[in-house]
mmCIF file of C-alpha atoms (C1' of nucleotides) in Angstrom:
data_model
loop_
_atom_site.group_PDB
_atom_site.id
_atom_site.type_symbol
_atom_site.label_atom_id
_atom_site.label_comp_id
_atom_site.label_asym_id
_atom_site.label_seq_id
_atom_site.Cartn_x
_atom_site.Cartn_y
_atom_site.Cartn_z
ATOM 1 C CA UNK A 12 100.480 175.319 82.779
ATOM 2 C CA UNK A 13 101.068 173.521 79.537
ATOM 3 C CA UNK A 14 98.329 174.713 77.285
ATOM 4 C CA UNK A 15 98.979 172.542 74.305
ATOM 5 C CA UNK A 16 100.216 169.176 75.536
ATOM 6 C CA UNK A 17 103.157 167.748 73.580
ATOM 7 C CA UNK A 18 104.413 169.617 70.591
ATOM 8 C CA UNK A 19 102.638 169.533 67.212
ATOM 9 C CA UNK A 20 99.250 169.009 68.785
ATOM 10 C CA UNK A 21 97.992 172.549 68.322
ATOM 11 C CA UNK A 22 96.142 173.722 65.221
ATOM 12 C CA UNK A 23 97.804 176.269 63.017
ATOM 13 C CA UNK A 24 95.546 179.012 64.197
ATOM 14 C CA UNK A 25 96.577 178.707 67.787
ATOM 15 C CA UNK A 26 100.170 178.570 66.732
ATOM 16 C CA UNK A 27 99.890 181.814 64.894
ATOM 17 C CA UNK A 28 97.857 183.382 67.634
ATOM 18 C CA UNK A 29 100.422 182.329 70.162
ATOM 19 C CA UNK A 30 103.171 184.004 68.168
ATOM 20 C CA UNK A 31 101.160 187.156 67.652
ATOM 21 C CA UNK A 32 100.525 187.416 71.347
ATOM 22 C CA UNK A 33 104.150 186.769 72.151
ATOM 23 C CA UNK A 34 105.257 189.573 69.879
ATOM 24 C CA UNK A 35 103.420 191.997 72.070
ATOM 25 C CA UNK A 36 104.464 190.534 75.360
ATOM 26 C CA UNK A 37 101.062 188.980 75.872
ATOM 27 C CA UNK A 38 100.415 185.411 76.894
ATOM 28 C CA UNK A 39 98.231 182.591 75.784
ATOM 29 C CA UNK A 40 96.061 181.490 78.667
ATOM 30 C CA UNK A 41 93.395 178.806 79.082
ATOM 31 C CA UNK A 42 90.724 181.472 79.109
ATOM 32 C CA UNK A 43 91.950 183.020 75.898
ATOM 33 C CA UNK A 44 92.320 179.629 74.316
ATOM 34 C CA UNK A 45 88.734 178.727 75.024
ATOM 35 C CA UNK A 46 87.386 182.066 73.931
ATOM 36 C CA UNK A 47 89.275 181.819 70.671
ATOM 37 C CA UNK A 48 87.978 178.294 70.183
ATOM 38 C CA UNK A 49 84.411 179.467 70.641
ATOM 39 C CA UNK A 50 84.828 182.183 68.019
ATOM 40 C CA UNK A 51 86.495 179.840 65.567
ATOM 41 C CA UNK A 52 83.818 177.242 66.035
ATOM 42 C CA UNK A 53 81.069 179.641 65.065
ATOM 43 C CA UNK A 54 80.977 179.686 61.307
ATOM 44 C CA UNK A 55 79.363 183.027 61.265
ATOM 45 C CA UNK A 56 78.883 185.756 63.827
ATOM 46 C CA UNK A 57 78.881 185.352 67.543
ATOM 47 C CA UNK A 58 78.132 187.668 70.440
ATOM 48 C CA UNK A 59 80.019 188.104 73.693
ATOM 49 C CA UNK A 60 77.239 186.472 75.620
ATOM 50 C CA UNK A 61 77.201 183.347 73.479
ATOM 51 C CA UNK A 62 80.939 183.019 73.801
ATOM 52 C CA UNK A 63 80.636 183.337 77.530
ATOM 53 C CA UNK A 64 77.921 180.700 77.697
ATOM 54 C CA UNK A 65 80.012 178.248 75.726
ATOM 55 C CA UNK A 66 83.150 178.803 77.726
ATOM 56 C CA UNK A 67 81.440 178.637 81.080
ATOM 57 C CA UNK A 68 80.161 175.161 80.286
ATOM 58 C CA UNK A 69 83.649 173.741 80.426
ATOM 59 C CA UNK A 70 85.298 176.204 82.751
ATOM 60 C CA UNK A 71 82.711 177.695 85.101
ATOM 61 C CA UNK A 72 85.183 180.067 86.658
ATOM 62 C CA UNK A 73 85.663 182.399 83.736
ATOM 63 C CA UNK A 74 84.142 185.799 84.074
ATOM 64 C CA UNK A 75 82.257 187.711 81.425
ATOM 65 C CA UNK A 76 84.664 190.602 81.778
ATOM 66 C CA UNK A 77 87.476 188.319 80.705
ATOM 67 C CA UNK A 78 85.540 187.565 77.568
ATOM 68 C CA UNK A 79 85.165 191.245 76.787
ATOM 69 C CA UNK A 80 88.793 191.942 77.557
ATOM 70 C CA UNK A 81 89.935 189.084 75.391
ATOM 71 C CA UNK A 82 87.751 190.240 72.543
ATOM 72 C CA UNK A 83 89.344 193.662 72.787
ATOM 73 C CA UNK A 84 92.781 192.124 72.604
ATOM 74 C CA UNK A 85 91.847 189.970 69.642
ATOM 75 C CA UNK A 86 90.319 192.898 67.833
ATOM 76 C CA UNK A 87 93.380 195.033 68.418
ATOM 77 C CA UNK A 88 95.485 192.207 67.034
ATOM 78 C CA UNK A 89 93.277 192.087 63.993
ATOM 79 C CA UNK A 90 92.222 188.485 64.610
ATOM 80 C CA UNK A 91 88.532 189.228 64.964
ATOM 81 C CA UNK A 92 86.250 191.938 63.741
ATOM 82 C CA UNK A 93 83.566 193.620 65.771
ATOM 83 C CA UNK A 94 80.398 194.782 64.084
ATOM 84 C CA UNK A 95 77.137 196.295 65.175
ATOM 85 C CA UNK A 96 74.384 194.599 63.224
ATOM 86 C CA UNK A 97 71.547 195.716 65.462
ATOM 87 C CA UNK A 98 69.742 193.465 67.869
ATOM 88 C CA UNK A 99 71.397 195.031 70.879
ATOM 89 C CA UNK A 100 74.536 192.938 70.774
ATOM 90 C CA UNK A 101 77.765 193.506 68.969
ATOM 91 C CA UNK A 102 78.816 190.599 66.793
ATOM 92 C CA UNK A 103 82.280 189.125 66.433
ATOM 93 C CA UNK A 104 83.696 187.316 63.458
ATOM 94 C CA UNK A 105 87.005 185.507 62.872
ATOM 95 C CA UNK A 106 89.009 187.712 60.551
ATOM 96 C CA UNK A 107 90.568 184.889 58.570
ATOM 97 C CA UNK A 108 87.196 183.448 57.630
ATOM 98 C CA UNK A 109 86.639 185.940 54.864
ATOM 99 C CA UNK A 110 85.850 189.594 54.768
ATOM 100 C CA UNK A 111 82.396 190.748 54.004
ATOM 101 C CA UNK A 112 79.923 193.452 54.861
ATOM 102 C CA UNK A 113 76.301 193.896 55.734
ATOM 103 C CA UNK A 114 73.612 196.335 54.748
ATOM 104 C CA UNK A 115 71.323 196.764 57.733
ATOM 105 C CA UNK A 116 67.861 198.206 57.214
ATOM 106 C CA UNK A 117 66.885 200.617 59.942
ATOM 107 C CA UNK A 118 63.241 199.994 59.255
ATOM 108 C CA UNK A 119 62.769 196.247 59.054
ATOM 109 C CA UNK A 120 66.153 195.094 60.311
ATOM 110 C CA UNK A 121 66.790 193.025 57.216
ATOM 111 C CA UNK A 122 70.439 192.249 56.646
ATOM 112 C CA UNK A 123 71.858 191.930 53.159
ATOM 113 C CA UNK A 124 75.323 190.547 52.681
ATOM 114 C CA UNK A 125 77.835 192.422 50.665
ATOM 115 C CA UNK A 126 81.070 191.335 49.127
ATOM 116 C CA UNK A 127 84.375 192.620 50.373
ATOM 117 C CA UNK A 128 85.114 194.266 47.046
ATOM 118 C CA UNK A 129 82.355 196.806 47.518
ATOM 119 C CA UNK A 130 84.522 198.752 49.917
ATOM 120 C CA UNK A 131 87.934 198.217 48.405
ATOM 121 C CA UNK A 132 87.712 201.403 46.368
ATOM 122 C CA UNK A 133 87.042 203.381 49.511
ATOM 123 C CA UNK A 134 89.895 201.710 51.318
ATOM 124 C CA UNK A 135 92.240 202.591 48.473
ATOM 125 C CA UNK A 136 91.121 206.189 48.465
ATOM 126 C CA UNK A 137 91.574 206.628 52.186
ATOM 127 C CA UNK A 138 95.011 205.104 51.997
ATOM 128 C CA UNK A 139 96.152 207.208 49.094
ATOM 129 C CA UNK A 140 94.697 210.523 50.130
ATOM 130 C CA UNK A 141 94.918 210.352 53.888
ATOM 131 C CA UNK A 142 97.553 207.740 54.562
ATOM 132 C CA UNK A 143 94.933 206.097 56.709
ATOM 133 C CA UNK A 144 94.754 202.317 56.906
ATOM 134 C CA UNK A 145 91.023 201.826 57.285
ATOM 135 C CA UNK A 146 89.849 198.624 58.849
ATOM 136 C CA UNK A 147 87.096 197.831 56.404
ATOM 137 C CA UNK A 148 87.033 194.097 56.802
ATOM 138 C CA UNK A 149 83.592 193.731 58.281
ATOM 139 C CA UNK A 150 81.306 196.709 58.111
ATOM 140 C CA UNK A 151 77.714 197.204 59.074
ATOM 141 C CA UNK A 152 76.250 199.882 56.846
ATOM 142 C CA UNK A 153 72.918 201.267 57.989
ATOM 143 C CA UNK A 154 70.181 202.645 55.819
ATOM 144 C CA UNK A 155 66.965 201.568 54.148
ATOM 145 C CA UNK A 156 66.467 198.513 52.002
ATOM 146 C CA UNK A 157 64.618 198.613 48.707
ATOM 147 C CA UNK A 158 61.376 197.588 50.345
ATOM 148 C CA UNK A 159 61.437 200.108 53.158
ATOM 149 C CA UNK A 160 63.104 202.832 51.181
ATOM 150 C CA UNK A 161 61.871 206.175 52.349
ATOM 151 C CA UNK A 162 62.710 209.752 51.515
ATOM 152 C CA UNK A 163 64.316 210.546 54.810
ATOM 153 C CA UNK A 164 67.842 210.196 53.580
ATOM 154 C CA UNK A 165 67.335 211.859 50.223
ATOM 155 C CA UNK A 166 69.520 214.837 51.055
ATOM 156 C CA UNK A 167 72.512 212.755 52.059
ATOM 157 C CA UNK B 15 50.424 223.630 76.415
ATOM 158 C CA UNK B 16 51.410 226.351 73.991
ATOM 159 C CA UNK B 17 54.985 225.635 73.120
ATOM 160 C CA UNK B 18 55.690 228.561 70.892
ATOM 161 C CA UNK B 19 53.776 231.592 72.184
ATOM 162 C CA UNK B 20 52.035 233.619 69.487
ATOM 163 C CA UNK B 21 52.522 232.661 65.886
ATOM 164 C CA UNK B 22 55.684 233.475 63.930
ATOM 165 C CA UNK B 23 57.863 233.379 67.026
ATOM 166 C CA UNK B 24 59.468 230.041 66.377
ATOM 167 C CA UNK B 25 62.675 229.590 64.376
ATOM 168 C CA UNK B 26 62.460 227.835 61.040
ATOM 169 C CA UNK B 27 64.050 224.709 62.368
ATOM 170 C CA UNK B 28 61.393 224.139 64.924
ATOM 171 C CA UNK B 29 58.762 224.839 62.362
ATOM 172 C CA UNK B 30 60.106 222.195 60.078
ATOM 173 C CA UNK B 31 60.632 219.772 62.901
ATOM 174 C CA UNK B 32 57.093 220.316 64.021
ATOM 175 C CA UNK B 33 55.772 219.473 60.584
ATOM 176 C CA UNK B 34 57.966 216.431 60.285
ATOM 177 C CA UNK B 35 56.711 215.134 63.577
ATOM 178 C CA UNK B 36 53.130 215.838 62.626
ATOM 179 C CA UNK B 37 53.477 213.843 59.437
ATOM 180 C CA UNK B 38 54.101 210.760 61.499
ATOM 181 C CA UNK B 39 51.480 211.416 64.115
ATOM 182 C CA UNK B 40 54.112 212.474 66.607
ATOM 183 C CA UNK B 41 53.969 215.589 68.746
ATOM 184 C CA UNK B 42 56.265 218.394 69.670
ATOM 185 C CA UNK B 43 56.653 218.509 73.422
ATOM 186 C CA UNK B 44 58.587 220.748 75.795
ATOM 187 C CA UNK B 45 61.049 217.949 76.383
ATOM 188 C CA UNK B 46 61.649 217.413 72.706
ATOM 189 C CA UNK B 47 61.929 221.112 72.136
ATOM 190 C CA UNK B 48 64.654 221.474 74.716
ATOM 191 C CA UNK B 49 66.533 218.430 73.568
ATOM 192 C CA UNK B 50 66.498 219.681 70.002
ATOM 193 C CA UNK B 51 67.679 223.077 71.180
ATOM 194 C CA UNK B 52 70.626 221.517 72.973
ATOM 195 C CA UNK B 53 71.691 219.631 69.881
ATOM 196 C CA UNK B 54 71.314 222.679 67.657
ATOM 197 C CA UNK B 55 73.277 224.809 70.058
ATOM 198 C CA UNK B 56 76.266 222.524 69.923
ATOM 199 C CA UNK B 57 78.155 223.458 66.812
ATOM 200 C CA UNK B 58 79.785 220.112 66.665
ATOM 201 C CA UNK B 59 79.115 216.794 68.312
ATOM 202 C CA UNK B 60 77.281 216.206 71.505
ATOM 203 C CA UNK B 61 76.631 213.154 73.631
ATOM 204 C CA UNK B 62 73.397 212.063 75.289
ATOM 205 C CA UNK B 63 74.803 212.852 78.693
ATOM 206 C CA UNK B 64 75.690 216.418 77.791
ATOM 207 C CA UNK B 65 72.271 216.975 76.339
ATOM 208 C CA UNK B 66 70.717 215.661 79.493
ATOM 209 C CA UNK B 67 72.838 217.902 81.679
ATOM 210 C CA UNK B 68 71.869 220.972 79.689
ATOM 211 C CA UNK B 69 68.184 220.189 79.679
ATOM 212 C CA UNK B 70 68.003 219.299 83.345
ATOM 213 C CA UNK B 71 69.309 222.727 84.256
ATOM 214 C CA UNK B 72 66.123 224.354 83.082
ATOM 215 C CA UNK B 73 63.705 221.509 83.523
ATOM 216 C CA UNK B 74 64.890 219.239 86.338
ATOM 217 C CA UNK B 75 62.089 216.765 85.777
ATOM 218 C CA UNK B 76 63.204 215.345 82.463
ATOM 219 C CA UNK B 77 64.564 211.878 82.546
ATOM 220 C CA UNK B 78 67.601 210.567 80.737
ATOM 221 C CA UNK B 79 65.482 207.920 79.086
ATOM 222 C CA UNK B 80 63.455 210.637 77.439
ATOM 223 C CA UNK B 81 66.665 212.000 75.993
ATOM 224 C CA UNK B 82 67.570 208.646 74.532
ATOM 225 C CA UNK B 83 64.084 208.093 73.210
ATOM 226 C CA UNK B 84 64.001 211.525 71.629
ATOM 227 C CA UNK B 85 67.366 210.968 70.026
ATOM 228 C CA UNK B 86 66.063 207.750 68.529
ATOM 229 C CA UNK B 87 63.067 209.569 67.107
ATOM 230 C CA UNK B 88 65.223 212.322 65.683
ATOM 231 C CA UNK B 89 67.604 209.853 64.144
ATOM 232 C CA UNK B 90 64.768 207.931 62.563
ATOM 233 C CA UNK B 91 63.471 211.190 61.142
ATOM 234 C CA UNK B 92 66.904 211.883 59.734
ATOM 235 C CA UNK B 93 67.309 215.081 61.734
ATOM 236 C CA UNK B 94 70.379 213.982 63.625
ATOM 237 C CA UNK B 95 73.119 211.484 62.988
ATOM 238 C CA UNK B 96 74.576 209.106 65.518
ATOM 239 C CA UNK B 97 78.219 208.171 65.371
ATOM 240 C CA UNK B 98 80.627 206.187 67.480
ATOM 241 C CA UNK B 99 83.863 208.151 67.646
ATOM 242 C CA UNK B 100 85.308 206.295 70.590
ATOM 243 C CA UNK B 101 85.540 207.717 74.065
ATOM 244 C CA UNK B 102 82.771 205.495 75.305
ATOM 245 C CA UNK B 103 79.913 207.722 74.288
ATOM 246 C CA UNK B 104 78.015 207.905 71.064
ATOM 247 C CA UNK B 105 77.998 211.358 69.506
ATOM 248 C CA UNK B 106 75.071 213.157 67.909
ATOM 249 C CA UNK B 107 75.214 215.783 65.229
ATOM 250 C CA UNK B 108 72.517 217.952 63.623
ATOM 251 C CA UNK B 109 72.044 216.613 60.122
ATOM 252 C CA UNK B 110 71.481 219.973 58.505
ATOM 253 C CA UNK B 111 74.808 221.305 59.724
ATOM 254 C CA UNK B 112 76.734 219.576 56.997
ATOM 255 C CA UNK B 113 77.687 216.013 56.328
ATOM 256 C CA UNK B 114 81.130 214.832 57.078
ATOM 257 C CA UNK B 115 83.043 211.833 58.279
ATOM 258 C CA UNK B 116 85.800 210.923 60.661
ATOM 259 C CA UNK B 117 88.786 208.653 60.502
ATOM 260 C CA UNK B 118 89.360 207.309 63.982
ATOM 261 C CA UNK B 119 92.725 205.816 64.870
ATOM 262 C CA UNK B 120 92.419 202.735 66.981
ATOM 263 C CA UNK B 121 95.895 203.246 68.345
ATOM 264 C CA UNK B 122 96.146 206.885 69.361
ATOM 265 C CA UNK B 123 92.506 207.896 69.090
ATOM 266 C CA UNK B 124 93.305 210.730 66.734
ATOM 267 C CA UNK B 125 90.340 211.870 64.696
ATOM 268 C CA UNK B 126 90.774 213.167 61.171
ATOM 269 C CA UNK B 127 87.893 214.880 59.451
ATOM 270 C CA UNK B 128 86.827 213.783 56.056
ATOM 271 C CA UNK B 129 84.681 215.447 53.478
ATOM 272 C CA UNK B 130 81.288 214.113 52.570
ATOM 273 C CA UNK B 131 82.360 213.445 49.012
ATOM 274 C CA UNK B 132 84.705 210.684 50.086
ATOM 275 C CA UNK B 133 81.788 208.336 50.530
ATOM 276 C CA UNK B 134 79.514 209.475 47.754
ATOM 277 C CA UNK B 135 80.911 206.904 45.345
ATOM 278 C CA UNK B 136 80.116 204.149 47.785
ATOM 279 C CA UNK B 137 76.645 205.494 48.334
ATOM 280 C CA UNK B 138 76.034 205.537 44.612
ATOM 281 C CA UNK B 139 77.248 201.994 44.217
ATOM 282 C CA UNK B 140 75.067 200.651 46.983
ATOM 283 C CA UNK B 141 72.065 202.406 45.563
ATOM 284 C CA UNK B 142 72.639 201.189 42.029
ATOM 285 C CA UNK B 143 73.626 197.629 42.742
ATOM 286 C CA UNK B 144 71.586 196.861 45.818
ATOM 287 C CA UNK B 145 68.774 199.364 45.785
ATOM 288 C CA UNK B 146 69.919 200.215 49.272
ATOM 289 C CA UNK B 147 69.726 203.802 50.503
ATOM 290 C CA UNK B 148 72.762 203.913 52.757
ATOM 291 C CA UNK B 149 72.818 206.525 55.463
ATOM 292 C CA UNK B 150 76.350 207.740 54.945
ATOM 293 C CA UNK B 151 75.966 211.231 56.286
ATOM 294 C CA UNK B 152 78.219 210.931 59.287
ATOM 295 C CA UNK B 153 80.484 207.954 59.456
ATOM 296 C CA UNK B 154 83.173 206.981 61.891
ATOM 297 C CA UNK B 155 85.719 204.869 60.046
ATOM 298 C CA UNK B 156 88.156 203.017 62.263
ATOM 299 C CA UNK B 157 91.701 202.065 61.427
ATOM 300 C CA UNK B 158 95.231 203.344 61.860
ATOM 301 C CA UNK B 159 96.496 206.795 61.124
ATOM 302 C CA UNK B 160 99.699 207.424 59.229
ATOM 303 C CA UNK B 161 101.673 207.750 62.442
ATOM 304 C CA UNK B 162 100.422 204.588 64.094
ATOM 305 C CA UNK B 163 100.089 202.614 60.917
ATOM 306 C CA UNK B 164 100.835 199.017 61.614
ATOM 307 C CA UNK B 165 100.749 195.845 59.607
ATOM 308 C CA UNK B 166 97.801 194.371 61.393
ATOM 309 C CA UNK B 167 95.304 195.227 58.726
ATOM 310 C CA UNK B 168 97.497 194.491 55.750
ATOM 311 C CA UNK B 169 95.429 191.536 54.580
ATOM 312 C CA UNK B 170 92.202 193.478 54.501
ATOM 313 C "C1'" DG C 7 115.962 180.279 93.540
ATOM 314 C "C1'" DT C 8 114.927 184.979 94.686
ATOM 315 C "C1'" DT C 9 113.507 189.296 93.143
ATOM 316 C "C1'" DG C 10 111.358 192.487 90.075
ATOM 317 C "C1'" DT C 11 108.312 193.534 86.534
ATOM 318 C "C1'" DA C 12 104.534 193.063 83.711
ATOM 319 C "C1'" DC C 13 100.579 190.580 82.660
ATOM 320 C "C1'" DC C 14 96.060 188.123 83.680
ATOM 321 C "C1'" DT C 15 91.767 187.346 85.978
ATOM 322 C "C1'" DG C 16 87.748 187.325 89.081
ATOM 323 C "C1'" DC C 17 84.924 190.188 91.504
ATOM 324 C "C1'" DA C 18 82.306 194.151 92.334
ATOM 325 C "C1'" DA C 19 81.053 198.582 91.053
ATOM 326 C "C1'" DA C 20 80.268 201.965 87.634
ATOM 327 C "C1'" DT C 21 78.723 203.523 82.924
ATOM 328 C "C1'" DT C 22 75.985 203.693 78.999
ATOM 329 C "C1'" DA C 23 71.824 202.510 76.908
ATOM 330 C "C1'" DT C 24 67.231 200.154 76.619
ATOM 331 C "C1'" DT C 25 62.651 198.536 78.033
ATOM 332 C "C1'" DG C 26 58.103 197.755 80.605
ATOM 333 C "C1'" DC C 27 54.704 199.891 82.901
ATOM 334 C "C1'" DA C 28 51.404 203.016 84.677
ATOM 335 C "C1'" DG C 29 49.689 207.607 84.776
ATOM 336 C "C1'" DT C 30 48.834 211.682 82.071
ATOM 337 C "C1'" DA C 31 47.726 214.406 78.200
ATOM 338 C "C1'" DA C 32 46.768 215.467 73.471
ATOM 339 C "C1'" DA C 33 44.044 214.612 69.301
ATOM 340 C "C1'" DA C 34 40.293 212.343 66.910
ATOM 341 C "C1'" DA C 35 35.755 210.418 66.860
ATOM 342 C "C1'" DT C 36 31.233 210.446 68.447
ATOM 343 C "C1'" DA D 11 31.093 217.635 75.851
ATOM 344 C "C1'" DT D 12 32.249 212.775 76.299
ATOM 345 C "C1'" DT D 13 34.438 208.888 74.813
ATOM 346 C "C1'" DT D 14 38.097 206.546 72.444
ATOM 347 C "C1'" DT D 15 42.403 206.160 70.733
ATOM 348 C "C1'" DT D 16 47.107 207.116 70.536
ATOM 349 C "C1'" DA D 17 51.158 209.265 72.090
ATOM 350 C "C1'" DC D 18 54.476 210.884 75.757
ATOM 351 C "C1'" DT D 19 57.115 210.678 79.958
ATOM 352 C "C1'" DG D 20 58.991 209.529 84.554
ATOM 353 C "C1'" DC D 21 60.385 205.888 87.165
ATOM 354 C "C1'" DA D 22 62.396 201.640 88.068
ATOM 355 C "C1'" DA D 23 64.336 197.612 86.402
ATOM 356 C "C1'" DT D 24 67.199 195.440 83.122
ATOM 357 C "C1'" DA D 25 70.860 194.697 79.796
ATOM 358 C "C1'" DA D 26 75.345 195.390 77.704
ATOM 359 C "C1'" DT D 27 79.831 196.844 78.419
ATOM 360 C "C1'" DT D 28 83.770 198.879 80.937
ATOM 361 C "C1'" DT D 29 86.811 199.837 84.728
ATOM 362 C "C1'" DG D 30 89.407 199.648 89.335
ATOM 363 C "C1'" DC D 31 91.453 196.844 92.281
ATOM 364 C "C1'" DA D 32 93.776 193.186 94.607
ATOM 365 C "C1'" DG D 33 95.584 188.641 94.424
ATOM 366 C "C1'" DG D 34 97.871 185.449 91.515
ATOM 367 C "C1'" DT D 35 101.092 183.839 87.973
ATOM 368 C "C1'" DA D 36 104.510 183.740 84.190
ATOM 369 C "C1'" DC D 37 109.002 185.344 82.712
ATOM 370 C "C1'" DA D 38 113.464 187.479 82.774
ATOM 371 C "C1'" DA D 39 117.457 189.150 85.318
ATOM 372 C "C1'" DC D 40 120.349 188.625 88.711
#
DNA sequence: GTTGTACCTGCAAATTATTGCAGTAAAAAT
DNA sequence: ATTTTTACTGCAATAATTTGCAGGTACAAC
C-alpha cells in the first residue's frame, strides 16, 4: 500500500518517523500513521483510549492492542513520552513538542507544570557519575503541593 | 479482637503504625497487620502479588483487593514507597529501611542502585521554588545504561 | 516470481489494579 | 446498653494493559 500518495506530500514528521522506523527494520503502516497523527494533533497529553477512539472513527478495524503496541514502539524510539499523571490513565506526549515536567499532588491531584531546566542538573549528574542517559524529558513527580503540604514526607 | 496479646508484646514498628493509623481515625486489623509484616520481612522490594501469596498462606480469607487497599493506605501514610522498576509489577519498599533510587535501563532492564543524596538537590529546589514537597524517597529513573547507551535521548 | 524471513495486526485470553456494594464490626455518642 | 456513625473487608465486576497465537503482508535473496 502506498501510504503517502505521490512524493513530497508527507509532512516532515512522518518523513523522519519513516526513516527512524526503517533504521530498525520496522515499517510504517496505516495503523501507525493514524496513531501518530492522533498524538501529533493533541497539543497536550493524550491517553491510549483517546487515541483509540480517534483512530477507530476513520478505520474501525484497528484494535486497542495495536495502539498500545505502537505507543511502545514510539516510546522506545524516543518519539513520544509516557507519563503517569494520575487519573488512572497513562498520558502520552509528542517528544518534539517541548520537554516539561509536572508536580502531581497526592492529596488534591493538582498538577503544576515545571520547566525542563529543573531536571537538567540531575540529568547531568547521572550522566557524569553513572554514565547513565536518563530519559528525563517528561516526568511526573509526586508529592504534596503547598496547600496540602503535610508532614508525612518530612523524613525524606 | 485483640491483635497484640498482652501489652508490651508488639514490636516498635507496629506500635508506631498503630498510632499513625489512630491519628487518622483508621484501625489496625489482622489483615493490615499481616500485610505490614510481609512487607517488613522482605529486606528489599516486594510486589502486591507476593504479599498476597504470603498472607493467604496463614489467612486464606484475605482478598487481593484488601492488599491493594492496604498498600494505598500505607503509601499515603508514608510508611511504604511504591516504585515501577519494570517487570510488569509495581514494587513496594518499607520507607524506614533506607531511601534509595534505581536507574532502570529501558534496553536491557539492568537496574543500578543510586544513593538517596543524588536527588536531594532536586528535592531542595522543588521545595524552595515551588513550595512542593516532592516524595523522592524511592525513585525509578528510566533511561539507558552505559552499555546500551544510544542516541535516542540525545536531544533531551 | 518463488521462497524465506521478519514484521504487523486482530482477536481472545491473561494480568495487574481499581471500584461499588453489602454485610460486619469497631468506636463514639446517647 | 442502645443507637449512630464510621471504618473495614470479601466478593464480583470493571478497567487498563499485556501477551500468545495464527493469518497476513512487505521485503530481500535467489
